[in-house]
Amino acid sequence: MKIFAIGWNYHEHNKEMNYPFPNREPIVFMKPDSALLKDGKPFFIPDFSQDVQYEAEIVVKINRLGKNIAEKFAHRYYNEITLGVDFTARDLQKELKEKGHPWEISKAFDHSAVIGSFLSSEEIQKVQEIDFTLMKNAEIVQKDNTKNMIFSVDKIISYISRFFTLKIGDLIFTGTCAGVGKVNINDHIEGYIQEKKVLDFYVK
């Protein structure tokens, strides 16, 4: 099982992070399977960072083998979605970027890819018209709609499949919206797709 993630896929998030470059193609990075955290288990802040930040993202699960998938057929390759959190050690990421070093360890560390319970395509019929919300300690911190993605889910799947064979069970984090921020011990994180709660865990 592979975990793919897309960077800089919402204009408002790009603005808040002072990202200056136009996106001509999806920006792809990966996380190992050891990054996965599910079933509402707590997220433990790692000892190598003083600034771990949440990034809420719609996540799709691949349901069939695919390579070089045409965008018009990409919708056939998933039938479940959820909300996830791409945790980022922001201070470590900044330090690595300033040195010109790869920054995987700030994004792909253990349990940095949290996923909620999945909803079927019958429950969510239009993937590019989904409202999603992340709450921290009962306050909304991120809220957006997938219609505001720079690159659609189908475009992302088609693009990734040019370089990597997609297999059943692979996950794609499709990018975060504006409102990212730091987590602290005892924070309670909840996530919704439309009105359905799919994500619920504590930070330790």
GROMACS .gro file of C-alpha atoms in nm:
model
  204
    1MET     CA    1   0.000   0.000   0.000
    2LYS     CA    2   0.131   0.341  -0.102
    3ILE     CA    3   0.034   0.681   0.033
    4PHE     CA    4   0.049   0.969  -0.214
    5ALA     CA    5  -0.003   1.332  -0.118
    6ILE     CA    6  -0.053   1.648  -0.320
    7GLY     CA    7   0.099   1.981  -0.227
    8TRP     CA    8  -0.030   2.333  -0.295
    9ASN     CA    9  -0.372   2.235  -0.432
   10TYR     CA   10  -0.585   2.521  -0.289
   11HIS     CA   11  -0.517   2.884  -0.377
   12GLU     CA   12  -0.609   3.021  -0.035
   13HIS     CA   13  -0.369   2.782   0.140
   14ASN     CA   14  -0.096   2.878  -0.106
   15LYS     CA   15  -0.153   3.243  -0.016
   16GLU     CA   16  -0.138   3.182   0.359
   17MET     CA   17   0.192   2.997   0.316
   18ASN     CA   18   0.334   3.261   0.076
   19TYR     CA   19   0.378   3.003  -0.199
   20PRO     CA   20   0.475   3.213  -0.504
   21PHE     CA   21   0.477   2.964  -0.790
   22PRO     CA   22   0.196   2.886  -1.037
   23ASN     CA   23   0.094   2.520  -1.037
   24ARG     CA   24   0.109   2.376  -1.388
   25GLU     CA   25   0.100   2.014  -1.272
   26PRO     CA   26   0.016   1.843  -0.943
   27ILE     CA   27   0.298   1.838  -0.689
   28VAL     CA   28   0.335   1.484  -0.558
   29PHE     CA   29   0.515   1.342  -0.258
   30MET     CA   30   0.482   1.011  -0.076
   31LYS     CA   31   0.458   0.869   0.273
   32PRO     CA   32   0.542   0.512   0.379
   33ASP     CA   33   0.276   0.277   0.511
   34SER     CA   34   0.420   0.330   0.861
   35ALA     CA   35   0.284   0.687   0.842
   36LEU     CA   36  -0.074   0.559   0.851
   37LEU     CA   37  -0.284   0.620   1.164
   38LYS     CA   38  -0.649   0.512   1.170
   39ASP     CA   39  -0.939   0.386   1.382
   40GLY     CA   40  -0.941   0.696   1.602
   41LYS     CA   41  -0.612   0.611   1.767
   42PRO     CA   42  -0.434   0.906   1.932
   43PHE     CA   43  -0.159   1.099   1.755
   44PHE     CA   44   0.155   1.141   1.965
   45ILE     CA   45   0.357   1.456   1.899
   46PRO     CA   46   0.711   1.345   1.807
   47ASP     CA   47   1.005   1.462   2.014
   48PHE     CA   48   1.193   1.605   1.713
   49SER     CA   49   0.952   1.894   1.650
   50GLN     CA   50   0.817   2.191   1.843
   51ASP     CA   51   0.569   2.287   1.571
   52VAL     CA   52   0.364   1.997   1.435
   53GLN     CA   53   0.078   2.129   1.222
   54TYR     CA   54  -0.246   1.974   1.097
   55GLU     CA   55  -0.349   1.982   0.732
   56ALA     CA   56  -0.699   1.848   0.660
   57GLU     CA   57  -0.739   1.677   0.324
   58ILE     CA   58  -0.991   1.473   0.130
   59VAL     CA   59  -0.847   1.122   0.084
   60VAL     CA   60  -0.946   0.874  -0.186
   61LYS     CA   61  -0.882   0.501  -0.180
   62ILE     CA   62  -0.784   0.328  -0.506
   63ASN     CA   63  -0.998   0.021  -0.580
   64ARG     CA   64  -0.839  -0.126  -0.894
   65LEU     CA   65  -0.502  -0.167  -1.062
   66GLY     CA   66  -0.415   0.116  -1.298
   67LYS     CA   67  -0.132   0.267  -1.502
   68ASN     CA   68  -0.143   0.563  -1.743
   69ILE     CA   69  -0.507   0.625  -1.658
   70ALA     CA   70  -0.688   0.875  -1.878
   71GLU     CA   71  -0.846   1.154  -1.676
   72LYS     CA   72  -1.190   1.079  -1.822
   73PHE     CA   73  -1.170   0.724  -1.682
   74ALA     CA   74  -1.012   0.809  -1.346
   75HIS     CA   75  -1.346   0.807  -1.163
   76ARG     CA   76  -1.358   0.430  -1.213
   77TYR     CA   77  -1.053   0.381  -0.991
   78TYR     CA   78  -1.202   0.484  -0.657
   79ASN     CA   79  -1.535   0.446  -0.479
   80GLU     CA   80  -1.450   0.547  -0.122
   81ILE     CA   81  -1.338   0.877   0.028
   82THR     CA   82  -1.263   1.010   0.374
   83LEU     CA   83  -1.104   1.304   0.549
   84GLY     CA   84  -0.743   1.278   0.658
   85VAL     CA   85  -0.481   1.485   0.832
   86ASP     CA   86  -0.137   1.529   0.680
   87PHE     CA   87   0.073   1.615   0.986
   88THR     CA   88   0.380   1.826   0.916
   89ALA     CA   89   0.676   1.904   1.142
   90ARG     CA   90   0.682   2.262   1.017
   91ASP     CA   91   0.996   2.374   1.200
   92LEU     CA   92   1.191   2.075   1.070
   93GLN     CA   93   1.053   2.125   0.720
   94LYS     CA   94   1.159   2.491   0.719
   95GLU     CA   95   1.510   2.404   0.836
   96LEU     CA   96   1.553   2.135   0.571
   97LYS     CA   97   1.419   2.355   0.291
   98GLU     CA   98   1.655   2.638   0.386
   99LYS     CA   99   1.948   2.397   0.355
  100GLY     CA  100   1.821   2.266   0.021
  101HIS     CA  101   1.780   1.919   0.170
  102PRO     CA  102   1.499   1.670   0.107
  103TRP     CA  103   1.224   1.718   0.365
  104GLU     CA  104   1.057   1.375   0.375
  105ILE     CA  105   1.129   1.329   0.745
  106SER     CA  106   0.915   1.635   0.823
  107LYS     CA  107   0.617   1.493   0.631
  108ALA     CA  108   0.652   1.116   0.625
  109PHE     CA  109   0.732   1.029   0.984
  110ASP     CA  110   0.542   0.755   1.169
  111HIS     CA  111   0.167   0.822   1.207
  112SER     CA  112   0.181   1.147   1.009
  113ALA     CA  113  -0.101   1.032   0.777
  114VAL     CA  114  -0.425   1.010   0.974
  115ILE     CA  115  -0.739   0.882   0.803
  116GLY     CA  116  -1.100   0.865   0.913
  117SER     CA  117  -1.377   0.622   0.829
  118PHE     CA  118  -1.459   0.592   0.461
  119LEU     CA  119  -1.779   0.693   0.285
  120SER     CA  120  -1.894   0.516  -0.030
  121SER     CA  121  -1.955   0.680  -0.365
  122GLU     CA  122  -2.327   0.617  -0.307
  123GLU     CA  123  -2.310   0.848  -0.006
  124ILE     CA  124  -2.093   1.106  -0.185
  125GLN     CA  125  -2.192   1.123  -0.550
  126LYS     CA  126  -2.006   1.434  -0.668
  127VAL     CA  127  -1.651   1.427  -0.542
  128GLN     CA  128  -1.578   1.778  -0.672
  129GLU     CA  129  -1.865   1.931  -0.475
  130ILE     CA  130  -1.782   1.815  -0.123
  131ASP     CA  131  -1.784   2.038   0.184
  132PHE     CA  132  -1.530   1.932   0.444
  133THR     CA  133  -1.449   2.068   0.789
  134LEU     CA  134  -1.179   2.017   1.050
  135MET     CA  135  -1.242   2.113   1.412
  136LYS     CA  136  -0.992   2.153   1.695
  137ASN     CA  137  -1.134   2.157   2.045
  138ALA     CA  138  -1.486   2.214   1.906
  139GLU     CA  139  -1.383   2.516   1.697
  140ILE     CA  140  -1.369   2.515   1.316
  141VAL     CA  141  -1.011   2.563   1.197
  142GLN     CA  142  -1.041   2.450   0.833
  143LYS     CA  143  -1.344   2.453   0.606
  144ASP     CA  144  -1.364   2.436   0.227
  145ASN     CA  145  -1.517   2.260  -0.073
  146THR     CA  146  -1.342   2.034  -0.323
  147LYS     CA  147  -1.468   2.255  -0.606
  148ASN     CA  148  -1.186   2.489  -0.504
  149MET     CA  149  -0.910   2.239  -0.578
  150ILE     CA  150  -0.659   2.356  -0.836
  151PHE     CA  151  -0.633   2.000  -0.968
  152SER     CA  152  -0.935   1.772  -0.947
  153VAL     CA  153  -0.928   1.423  -0.799
  154ASP     CA  154  -0.948   1.270  -1.147
  155LYS     CA  155  -0.665   1.489  -1.275
  156ILE     CA  156  -0.451   1.388  -0.976
  157ILE     CA  157  -0.513   1.016  -1.032
  158SER     CA  158  -0.433   1.044  -1.401
  159TYR     CA  159  -0.114   1.236  -1.330
  160ILE     CA  160   0.015   1.004  -1.059
  161SER     CA  161  -0.052   0.699  -1.275
  162ARG     CA  162   0.192   0.828  -1.538
  163PHE     CA  163   0.476   0.764  -1.294
  164PHE     CA  164   0.347   0.501  -1.050
  165THR     CA  165   0.127   0.197  -1.094
  166LEU     CA  166  -0.175   0.244  -0.871
  167LYS     CA  167  -0.280  -0.062  -0.674
  168ILE     CA  168  -0.585  -0.159  -0.474
  169GLY     CA  169  -0.574   0.007  -0.133
  170ASP     CA  170  -0.340   0.292  -0.228
  171LEU     CA  171  -0.439   0.624  -0.069
  172ILE     CA  172  -0.421   0.973  -0.216
  173PHE     CA  173  -0.426   1.282   0.007
  174THR     CA  174  -0.551   1.550  -0.231
  175GLY     CA  175  -0.417   1.868  -0.069
  176THR     CA  176  -0.509   2.096   0.218
  177CYS     CA  177  -0.706   2.419   0.228
  178ALA     CA  178  -0.635   2.736   0.425
  179GLY     CA  179  -0.630   2.736   0.803
  180VAL     CA  180  -0.343   2.501   0.889
  181GLY     CA  181  -0.206   2.534   1.240
  182LYS     CA  182  -0.021   2.384   1.533
  183VAL     CA  183  -0.146   2.100   1.751
  184ASN     CA  184  -0.078   2.065   2.122
  185ILE     CA  185  -0.110   1.786   2.373
  186ASN     CA  186  -0.475   1.711   2.462
  187ASP     CA  187  -0.617   1.875   2.149
  188HIS     CA  188  -0.932   1.703   2.024
  189ILE     CA  189  -0.949   1.677   1.644
  190GLU     CA  190  -1.274   1.607   1.459
  191GLY     CA  191  -1.340   1.601   1.087
  192TYR     CA  192  -1.655   1.611   0.877
  193ILE     CA  193  -1.747   1.543   0.516
  194GLN     CA  194  -2.070   1.728   0.455
  195GLU     CA  195  -2.256   1.666   0.784
  196LYS     CA  196  -2.102   1.327   0.856
  197LYS     CA  197  -1.829   1.294   1.116
  198VAL     CA  198  -1.557   1.068   0.976
  199LEU     CA  199  -1.257   1.166   1.191
  200ASP     CA  200  -1.225   1.183   1.570
  201PHE     CA  201  -0.901   1.153   1.769
  202TYR     CA  202  -0.689   1.315   2.040
  203VAL     CA  203  -0.337   1.453   2.036
  204LYS     CA  204  -0.105   1.316   2.305
   0.00000   0.00000   0.00000
